[in-house]
PDB file of C-alpha atoms in Angstrom:
ATOM      1  CA  MET B 355      59.150 -49.340  -3.944  1.00  0.00           C
ATOM      2  CA  LEU B 356      62.122 -46.842  -5.029  1.00  0.00           C
ATOM      3  CA  ARG B 357      59.816 -45.051  -7.648  1.00  0.00           C
ATOM      4  CA  MET B 358      57.220 -45.183  -4.651  1.00  0.00           C
ATOM      5  CA  LEU B 359      59.791 -43.663  -2.105  1.00  0.00           C
ATOM      6  CA  TYR B 360      60.773 -41.325  -5.019  1.00  0.00           C
ATOM      7  CA  PHE B 361      57.380 -39.799  -5.434  1.00  0.00           C
ATOM      8  CA  VAL B 362      56.492 -39.798  -1.505  1.00  0.00           C
ATOM      9  CA  GLN B 363      59.983 -38.079  -1.450  1.00  0.00           C
ATOM     10  CA  HIS B 364      59.066 -35.829  -4.174  1.00  0.00           C
ATOM     11  CA  TRP B 365      55.329 -34.168  -2.318  1.00  0.00           C
ATOM     12  CA  PHE B 366      56.873 -34.510   1.016  1.00  0.00           C
ATOM     13  CA  ASN B 367      59.774 -31.589  -0.922  1.00  0.00           C
ATOM     14  CA  LEU B 368      56.866 -29.373  -2.407  1.00  0.00           C
ATOM     15  CA  ALA B 369      55.196 -29.385   0.708  1.00  0.00           C
ATOM     16  CA  HIS B 370      57.842 -28.369   2.840  1.00  0.00           C
ATOM     17  CA  ALA B 371      58.611 -25.809   0.246  1.00  0.00           C
ATOM     18  CA  ALA B 372      54.916 -24.371   0.328  1.00  0.00           C
ATOM     19  CA  CYS B 373      55.437 -24.290   4.181  1.00  0.00           C
ATOM     20  CA  GLU B 374      58.482 -22.208   4.087  1.00  0.00           C
ATOM     21  CA  ASP B 375      57.019 -19.925   1.268  1.00  0.00           C
ATOM     22  CA  ASN B 376      54.161 -19.231   3.950  1.00  0.00           C
ATOM     23  CA  ARG B 377      56.739 -18.817   6.314  1.00  0.00           C
ATOM     24  CA  ASN B 378      58.483 -16.003   4.312  1.00  0.00           C
ATOM     25  CA  LEU B 379      55.422 -14.610   3.639  1.00  0.00           C
ATOM     26  CA  LEU B 380      54.740 -13.864   7.182  1.00  0.00           C
ATOM     27  CA  VAL B 381      58.296 -13.161   8.324  1.00  0.00           C
ATOM     28  CA  THR B 382      58.860 -10.227   4.948  1.00  0.00           C
ATOM     29  CA  GLY B 383      55.331  -8.780   5.728  1.00  0.00           C
ATOM     30  CA  LEU B 384      54.328  -9.353   1.841  1.00  0.00           C
ATOM     31  CA  PRO B 385      50.737  -9.870   1.800  1.00  0.00           C
ATOM     32  CA  MET B 386      48.853 -12.782   1.360  1.00  0.00           C
ATOM     33  CA  ASN B 387      45.781 -12.141  -0.710  1.00  0.00           C
ATOM     34  CA  ILE B 388      42.756 -14.115  -2.454  1.00  0.00           C
ATOM     35  CA  ASP B 389      42.595 -12.998  -5.682  1.00  0.00           C
ATOM     36  CA  THR B 390      40.464 -15.997  -7.093  1.00  0.00           C
ATOM     37  CA  VAL B 391      37.075 -17.189  -6.862  1.00  0.00           C
ATOM     38  CA  SER B 392      38.535 -20.644  -6.517  1.00  0.00           C
ATOM     39  CA  ALA B 393      40.903 -20.185  -3.975  1.00  0.00           C
ATOM     40  CA  LEU B 394      38.542 -17.652  -1.958  1.00  0.00           C
ATOM     41  CA  ARG B 395      36.053 -20.826  -2.075  1.00  0.00           C
ATOM     42  CA  GLN B 396      38.677 -23.374  -1.145  1.00  0.00           C
ATOM     43  CA  MET B 397      38.494 -21.617   2.174  1.00  0.00           C
ATOM     44  CA  TYR B 398      35.008 -21.855   3.013  1.00  0.00           C
ATOM     45  CA  ALA B 399      32.501 -24.412   2.933  1.00  0.00           C
ATOM     46  CA  ALA B 400      29.761 -24.416   0.384  1.00  0.00           C
ATOM     47  CA  PRO B 401      26.263 -22.170   1.279  1.00  0.00           C
ATOM     48  CA  GLN B 402      23.851 -24.517   2.385  1.00  0.00           C
ATOM     49  CA  GLU B 403      20.679 -24.937   0.222  1.00  0.00           C
ATOM     50  CA  ARG B 404      18.484 -22.614   1.777  1.00  0.00           C
ATOM     51  CA  ALA B 405      20.738 -19.673   1.618  1.00  0.00           C
ATOM     52  CA  VAL B 406      21.176 -20.267  -1.839  1.00  0.00           C
ATOM     53  CA  LYS B 407      17.355 -21.058  -2.800  1.00  0.00           C
ATOM     54  CA  LYS B 408      16.204 -18.320  -0.795  1.00  0.00           C
ATOM     55  CA  GLU B 409      17.261 -15.464  -3.144  1.00  0.00           C
ATOM     56  CA  ILE B 410      14.115 -14.680  -5.320  1.00  0.00           C
ATOM     57  CA  ALA B 411      13.656 -13.241  -8.740  1.00  0.00           C
ATOM     58  CA  SER B 412      10.528 -10.586  -7.613  1.00  0.00           C
ATOM     59  CA  LEU B 413       8.749  -9.642  -4.656  1.00  0.00           C
ATOM     60  CA  ASP B 414       6.739 -11.797  -2.928  1.00  0.00           C
ATOM     61  CA  THR B 415       4.129 -11.166  -0.473  1.00  0.00           C
ATOM     62  CA  HIS B 416       6.650 -11.127   2.269  1.00  0.00           C
ATOM     63  CA  CYS B 417       8.979  -8.552   0.324  1.00  0.00           C
ATOM     64  CA  ARG B 418       6.006  -6.343  -0.359  1.00  0.00           C
ATOM     65  CA  ARG B 419       5.131  -6.051   3.584  1.00  0.00           C
ATOM     66  CA  PHE B 420       8.523  -5.683   4.872  1.00  0.00           C
ATOM     67  CA  ILE B 421       8.718  -2.854   2.722  1.00  0.00           C
ATOM     68  CA  GLU B 422       5.680  -1.670   3.386  1.00  0.00           C
ATOM     69  CA  LEU B 423       6.875  -1.906   7.205  1.00  0.00           C
ATOM     70  CA  SER B 424      10.122  -0.183   6.253  1.00  0.00           C
ATOM     71  CA  PRO B 425      10.817   3.738   7.304  1.00  0.00           C
ATOM     72  CA  PHE B 426      14.464   3.188   6.171  1.00  0.00           C
ATOM     73  CA  LEU B 427      16.915   1.704   3.596  1.00  0.00           C
ATOM     74  CA  ILE B 428      20.589   2.150   2.200  1.00  0.00           C
ATOM     75  CA  LEU B 429      21.022   2.420  -1.907  1.00  0.00           C
ATOM     76  CA  ALA B 430      24.234   1.225  -2.892  1.00  0.00           C
ATOM     77  CA  THR B 431      25.474   2.320  -6.423  1.00  0.00           C
ATOM     78  CA  SER B 432      28.718   2.307  -8.468  1.00  0.00           C
ATOM     79  CA  ASP B 433      29.678   4.235 -11.312  1.00  0.00           C
ATOM     80  CA  ALA B 434      31.190   3.361 -14.705  1.00  0.00           C
ATOM     81  CA  GLU B 435      34.495   3.037 -13.304  1.00  0.00           C
ATOM     82  CA  HIS B 436      33.373   0.858  -9.972  1.00  0.00           C
ATOM     83  CA  ASN B 437      33.663   3.682  -7.192  1.00  0.00           C
ATOM     84  CA  LEU B 438      31.027   3.068  -4.907  1.00  0.00           C
ATOM     85  CA  ASP B 439      28.602   4.841  -2.896  1.00  0.00           C
ATOM     86  CA  ALA B 440      25.756   3.734  -0.133  1.00  0.00           C
ATOM     87  CA  SER B 441      23.621   6.305   0.835  1.00  0.00           C
ATOM     88  CA  PRO B 442      20.474   6.393   3.453  1.00  0.00           C
ATOM     89  CA  ARG B 443      16.852   7.153   2.598  1.00  0.00           C
ATOM     90  CA  GLY B 444      14.005   7.930   5.112  1.00  0.00           C
ATOM     91  CA  GLY B 445      10.590   8.046   5.226  1.00  0.00           C
ATOM     92  CA  ALA B 446       7.114   7.480   6.847  1.00  0.00           C
ATOM     93  CA  PRO B 447       7.007   3.502   6.793  1.00  0.00           C
ATOM     94  CA  GLY B 448       6.242   2.483   3.526  1.00  0.00           C
ATOM     95  CA  PHE B 449       7.635   5.714   1.357  1.00  0.00           C
ATOM     96  CA  VAL B 450       8.917   3.242  -1.096  1.00  0.00           C
ATOM     97  CA  ARG B 451       5.966   2.236  -3.285  1.00  0.00           C
ATOM     98  CA  VAL B 452       5.773  -0.965  -4.642  1.00  0.00           C
ATOM     99  CA  THR B 453       3.856  -1.198  -8.216  1.00  0.00           C
ATOM    100  CA  VAL B 454       1.491  -3.676  -9.697  1.00  0.00           C
ATOM    101  CA  ARG B 455       3.995  -5.158 -11.840  1.00  0.00           C
ATOM    102  CA  GLY B 456       6.439  -5.371  -9.141  1.00  0.00           C
ATOM    103  CA  ASP B 457       8.648  -2.370  -9.458  1.00  0.00           C
ATOM    104  CA  LEU B 458      10.045  -0.399  -6.265  1.00  0.00           C
ATOM    105  CA  LEU B 459       9.707   3.721  -6.174  1.00  0.00           C
ATOM    106  CA  ILE B 460      11.926   4.927  -4.318  1.00  0.00           C
ATOM    107  CA  PRO B 461      11.146   8.979  -4.271  1.00  0.00           C
ATOM    108  CA  ASP B 462      13.757  11.771  -4.275  1.00  0.00           C
ATOM    109  CA  SER B 463      13.969  13.968  -0.950  1.00  0.00           C
ATOM    110  CA  PRO B 464      15.670  17.546  -0.512  1.00  0.00           C
ATOM    111  CA  GLY B 465      19.348  16.917   0.110  1.00  0.00           C
ATOM    112  CA  ASN B 466      22.726  18.142  -0.364  1.00  0.00           C
ATOM    113  CA  ASN B 467      22.514  17.928  -4.292  1.00  0.00           C
ATOM    114  CA  ARG B 468      25.505  16.285  -4.727  1.00  0.00           C
ATOM    115  CA  LEU B 469      23.525  13.193  -6.714  1.00  0.00           C
ATOM    116  CA  ASP B 470      25.671  10.551  -6.515  1.00  0.00           C
ATOM    117  CA  SER B 471      23.291   8.210  -6.293  1.00  0.00           C
ATOM    118  CA  PHE B 472      21.745   9.439  -9.237  1.00  0.00           C
ATOM    119  CA  GLU B 473      25.138  10.490 -11.288  1.00  0.00           C
ATOM    120  CA  ASN B 474      25.993   6.912 -10.568  1.00  0.00           C
ATOM    121  CA  ILE B 475      22.247   5.161 -11.469  1.00  0.00           C
ATOM    122  CA  VAL B 476      22.606   7.382 -15.256  1.00  0.00           C
ATOM    123  CA  SER B 477      25.871   5.628 -15.335  1.00  0.00           C
ATOM    124  CA  THR B 478      25.474   2.227 -14.998  1.00  0.00           C
ATOM    125  CA  LYS B 479      21.760   1.854 -14.009  1.00  0.00           C
ATOM    126  CA  LYS B 480      22.231  -0.487 -11.430  1.00  0.00           C
ATOM    127  CA  VAL B 481      21.506  -0.414  -7.522  1.00  0.00           C
ATOM    128  CA  GLY B 482      21.407  -2.690  -4.412  1.00  0.00           C
ATOM    129  CA  ILE B 483      19.045  -2.164  -1.630  1.00  0.00           C
ATOM    130  CA  LEU B 484      18.633  -2.990   1.970  1.00  0.00           C
ATOM    131  CA  PHE B 485      15.638  -2.035   3.729  1.00  0.00           C
ATOM    132  CA  LEU B 486      15.021  -2.132   7.793  1.00  0.00           C
ATOM    133  CA  ILE B 487      12.823  -2.039   9.686  1.00  0.00           C
ATOM    134  CA  PRO B 488      13.227  -0.722  13.379  1.00  0.00           C
ATOM    135  CA  GLY B 489      13.626  -3.315  15.980  1.00  0.00           C
ATOM    136  CA  PHE B 490      13.438  -6.070  13.269  1.00  0.00           C
ATOM    137  CA  ASP B 491      16.802  -8.101  13.049  1.00  0.00           C
ATOM    138  CA  GLU B 492      16.649  -9.362   9.993  1.00  0.00           C
ATOM    139  CA  THR B 493      16.973  -7.139   6.607  1.00  0.00           C
ATOM    140  CA  LEU B 494      15.574  -7.124   2.952  1.00  0.00           C
ATOM    141  CA  ARG B 495      18.012  -7.207  -0.246  1.00  0.00           C
ATOM    142  CA  VAL B 496      17.010  -6.206  -3.318  1.00  0.00           C
ATOM    143  CA  ASN B 497      19.101  -5.463  -6.264  1.00  0.00           C
ATOM    144  CA  GLY B 498      18.196  -4.576  -9.791  1.00  0.00           C
ATOM    145  CA  SER B 499      18.177  -2.321 -12.455  1.00  0.00           C
ATOM    146  CA  ALA B 500      16.992   1.233 -12.281  1.00  0.00           C
ATOM    147  CA  LEU B 501      16.349   4.413 -13.980  1.00  0.00           C
ATOM    148  CA  LEU B 502      15.407   7.900 -13.055  1.00  0.00           C
ATOM    149  CA  SER B 503      11.962   8.749 -13.355  1.00  0.00           C
ATOM    150  CA  PHE B 504       9.469  12.325 -13.683  1.00  0.00           C
ATOM    151  CA  ASP B 505       6.698  10.467 -15.093  1.00  0.00           C
ATOM    152  CA  PRO B 506       3.522  11.957 -13.988  1.00  0.00           C
ATOM    153  CA  GLU B 507       2.437   8.533 -12.600  1.00  0.00           C
ATOM    154  CA  ASP B 508       5.035   7.992 -10.649  1.00  0.00           C
ATOM    155  CA  ILE B 509       5.585  11.392  -8.868  1.00  0.00           C
ATOM    156  CA  THR B 510       2.029  11.400  -7.885  1.00  0.00           C
ATOM    157  CA  THR B 511       2.239   7.925  -6.660  1.00  0.00           C
ATOM    158  CA  CYS B 512       5.471   9.340  -4.523  1.00  0.00           C
ATOM    159  CA  SER B 513       3.324  12.523  -3.529  1.00  0.00           C
ATOM    160  CA  THR B 514       2.529  13.264   0.074  1.00  0.00           C
ATOM    161  CA  GLU B 515       0.736  16.123   1.748  1.00  0.00           C
ATOM    162  CA  ARG B 516       4.186  17.536   2.098  1.00  0.00           C
ATOM    163  CA  ARG B 517       5.562  17.090  -1.422  1.00  0.00           C
ATOM    164  CA  ALA B 518       5.914  15.525  -4.587  1.00  0.00           C
ATOM    165  CA  PRO B 519       9.348  14.528  -5.050  1.00  0.00           C
ATOM    166  CA  LYS B 520      11.061  16.034  -8.280  1.00  0.00           C
ATOM    167  CA  LEU B 521      12.289  12.478  -9.146  1.00  0.00           C
ATOM    168  CA  VAL B 522      11.706   8.686  -8.267  1.00  0.00           C
ATOM    169  CA  ILE B 523      14.116   5.967  -8.641  1.00  0.00           C
ATOM    170  CA  ARG B 524      12.114   3.280 -10.769  1.00  0.00           C
ATOM    171  CA  VAL B 525      13.751   0.240  -9.507  1.00  0.00           C
ATOM    172  CA  SER B 526      13.062  -3.293 -11.935  1.00  0.00           C
ATOM    173  CA  VAL B 527      13.570  -6.011  -9.297  1.00  0.00           C
ATOM    174  CA  GLN B 528      16.398  -8.753 -10.626  1.00  0.00           C
ATOM    175  CA  ALA B 529      16.799 -10.434  -7.268  1.00  0.00           C
ATOM    176  CA  ALA B 530      15.569 -10.247  -3.025  1.00  0.00           C
ATOM    177  CA  TYR B 531      15.857 -12.271  -0.382  1.00  0.00           C
ATOM    178  CA  LEU B 532      15.915 -11.668   3.175  1.00  0.00           C
ATOM    179  CA  HIS B 533      19.278 -11.529   5.143  1.00  0.00           C
ATOM    180  CA  CYS B 534      19.335 -13.157   8.445  1.00  0.00           C
ATOM    181  CA  ALA B 535      19.599 -11.690  12.030  1.00  0.00           C
ATOM    182  CA  LYS B 536      22.956 -12.309  13.056  1.00  0.00           C
ATOM    183  CA  ALA B 537      24.989  -9.141  12.163  1.00  0.00           C
ATOM    184  CA  PHE B 538      22.425  -6.973  14.436  1.00  0.00           C
ATOM    185  CA  LEU B 539      22.273  -9.572  16.988  1.00  0.00           C
ATOM    186  CA  ARG B 540      26.059  -9.378  17.131  1.00  0.00           C
ATOM    187  CA  SER B 541      26.140  -5.498  17.667  1.00  0.00           C
ATOM    188  CA  LYS B 542      22.602  -5.619  19.767  1.00  0.00           C
ATOM    189  CA  LEU B 543      22.014  -2.310  17.173  1.00  0.00           C
ATOM    190  CA  TRP B 544      18.362  -1.705  18.441  1.00  0.00           C
ATOM    191  CA  GLU B 545      19.183  -2.783  22.053  1.00  0.00           C
ATOM    192  CA  PRO B 546      19.437   0.321  24.774  1.00  0.00           C
ATOM    193  CA  SER B 547      22.406  -0.263  26.303  1.00  0.00           C
ATOM    194  CA  SER B 548      23.896  -0.128  22.779  1.00  0.00           C
ATOM    195  CA  MET B 549      22.692   3.565  22.289  1.00  0.00           C
ATOM    196  CA  VAL B 550      25.821   5.861  22.220  1.00  0.00           C
ATOM    197  CA  GLU B 551      25.729   9.017  24.048  1.00  0.00           C
ATOM    198  CA  ARG B 552      26.026  12.139  21.004  1.00  0.00           C
ATOM    199  CA  SER B 553      28.488  13.888  22.969  1.00  0.00           C
ATOM    200  CA  LEU B 554      31.155  11.414  22.474  1.00  0.00           C
ATOM    201  CA  LEU B 555      31.562  12.843  19.286  1.00  0.00           C
ATOM    202  CA  PRO B 556      31.556  16.786  17.978  1.00  0.00           C
ATOM    203  CA  THR B 557      28.350  17.985  15.981  1.00  0.00           C
ATOM    204  CA  ALA B 558      28.481  17.103  12.612  1.00  0.00           C
ATOM    205  CA  GLY B 559      29.053  20.743  11.649  1.00  0.00           C
ATOM    206  CA  LYS B 560      31.840  20.994  14.169  1.00  0.00           C
ATOM    207  CA  MET B 561      33.231  17.863  12.180  1.00  0.00           C
ATOM    208  CA  ILE B 562      32.957  19.223   8.870  1.00  0.00           C
ATOM    209  CA  SER B 563      34.650  22.323   9.887  1.00  0.00           C
ATOM    210  CA  GLU B 564      37.476  21.144  11.103  1.00  0.00           C
ATOM    211  CA  GLN B 565      37.739  18.460   7.697  1.00  0.00           C
ATOM    212  CA  THR B 566      36.916  21.211   5.153  1.00  0.00           C
ATOM    213  CA  GLY B 567      38.478  24.281   6.393  1.00  0.00           C
ATOM    214  CA  LEU B 568      35.259  26.033   6.242  1.00  0.00           C
ATOM    215  CA  HIS B 569      33.305  27.800   9.229  1.00  0.00           C
ATOM    216  CA  VAL B 570      30.367  26.811   9.926  1.00  0.00           C
ATOM    217  CA  ALA B 571      28.368  28.318  12.711  1.00  0.00           C
ATOM    218  CA  PRO B 572      28.188  25.661  15.728  1.00  0.00           C
ATOM    219  CA  GLU B 573      24.441  24.763  16.702  1.00  0.00           C
ATOM    220  CA  THR B 574      22.913  22.597  18.976  1.00  0.00           C
ATOM    221  CA  ARG B 575      20.928  19.063  17.552  1.00  0.00           C
ATOM    222  CA  GLU B 576      17.482  21.333  18.776  1.00  0.00           C
ATOM    223  CA  GLU B 577      18.661  23.989  16.071  1.00  0.00           C
ATOM    224  CA  MET B 578      19.826  21.878  13.733  1.00  0.00           C
ATOM    225  CA  VAL B 579      16.609  19.501  13.898  1.00  0.00           C
ATOM    226  CA  LYS B 580      14.607  23.267  13.556  1.00  0.00           C
ATOM    227  CA  ARG B 581      16.802  23.932  10.559  1.00  0.00           C
ATOM    228  CA  TYR B 582      16.233  20.597   8.675  1.00  0.00           C
ATOM    229  CA  ALA B 583      12.555  20.850   9.610  1.00  0.00           C
ATOM    230  CA  PRO B 584      11.225  22.334   6.043  1.00  0.00           C
ATOM    231  CA  ASP B 585      12.775  19.356   4.288  1.00  0.00           C
ATOM    232  CA  LEU B 586      12.020  16.218   6.309  1.00  0.00           C
TER     233      LEU B 586
END
């Protein structure tokens, strides 16, 4: 009986000390970080079976159709030092081609020539892609290994009446899955009432001028679109 009381008191003291430590962290402002996967998992329930099993290793009929309808994607890459980049890419619906074997072909388009994504692909050969379709609340996530191709067949496959790309990002798909609609439902992204008046921010040219100290002649949106037109 005495031993049992000892253990009860011992665990009570440990629990009390832990509570005091947590209160001290809150009072002192010291960081309370999650720094292990096991600690992270203790805070959340296990994912449902469907959420785990929906990830597939190649593009099925539904994924291919989704890509065919998509005019926009976000391309995530990383360099060897884990510096990350996310870049928007757009074109006519289906501008990303899917080969017979299930690889993705993403054509290059005229841009600012920073080549952040391309340099990262050369460094790590890894990409993550988020495909969007206007009006759809679901998205398609694709991860894989990538290379920069100037193979004539890839270039021809991605050529349009306007231009042939200089390079094509060829992605060997390793994982693909449909992402649920919650983020888009929360944000109401596609609803007309969510549209933001462009006048609430200065033009991109003005903001960049103020950020860099480099003067750029002011232009209206119509003038900007006209300037971009040859590259669209």
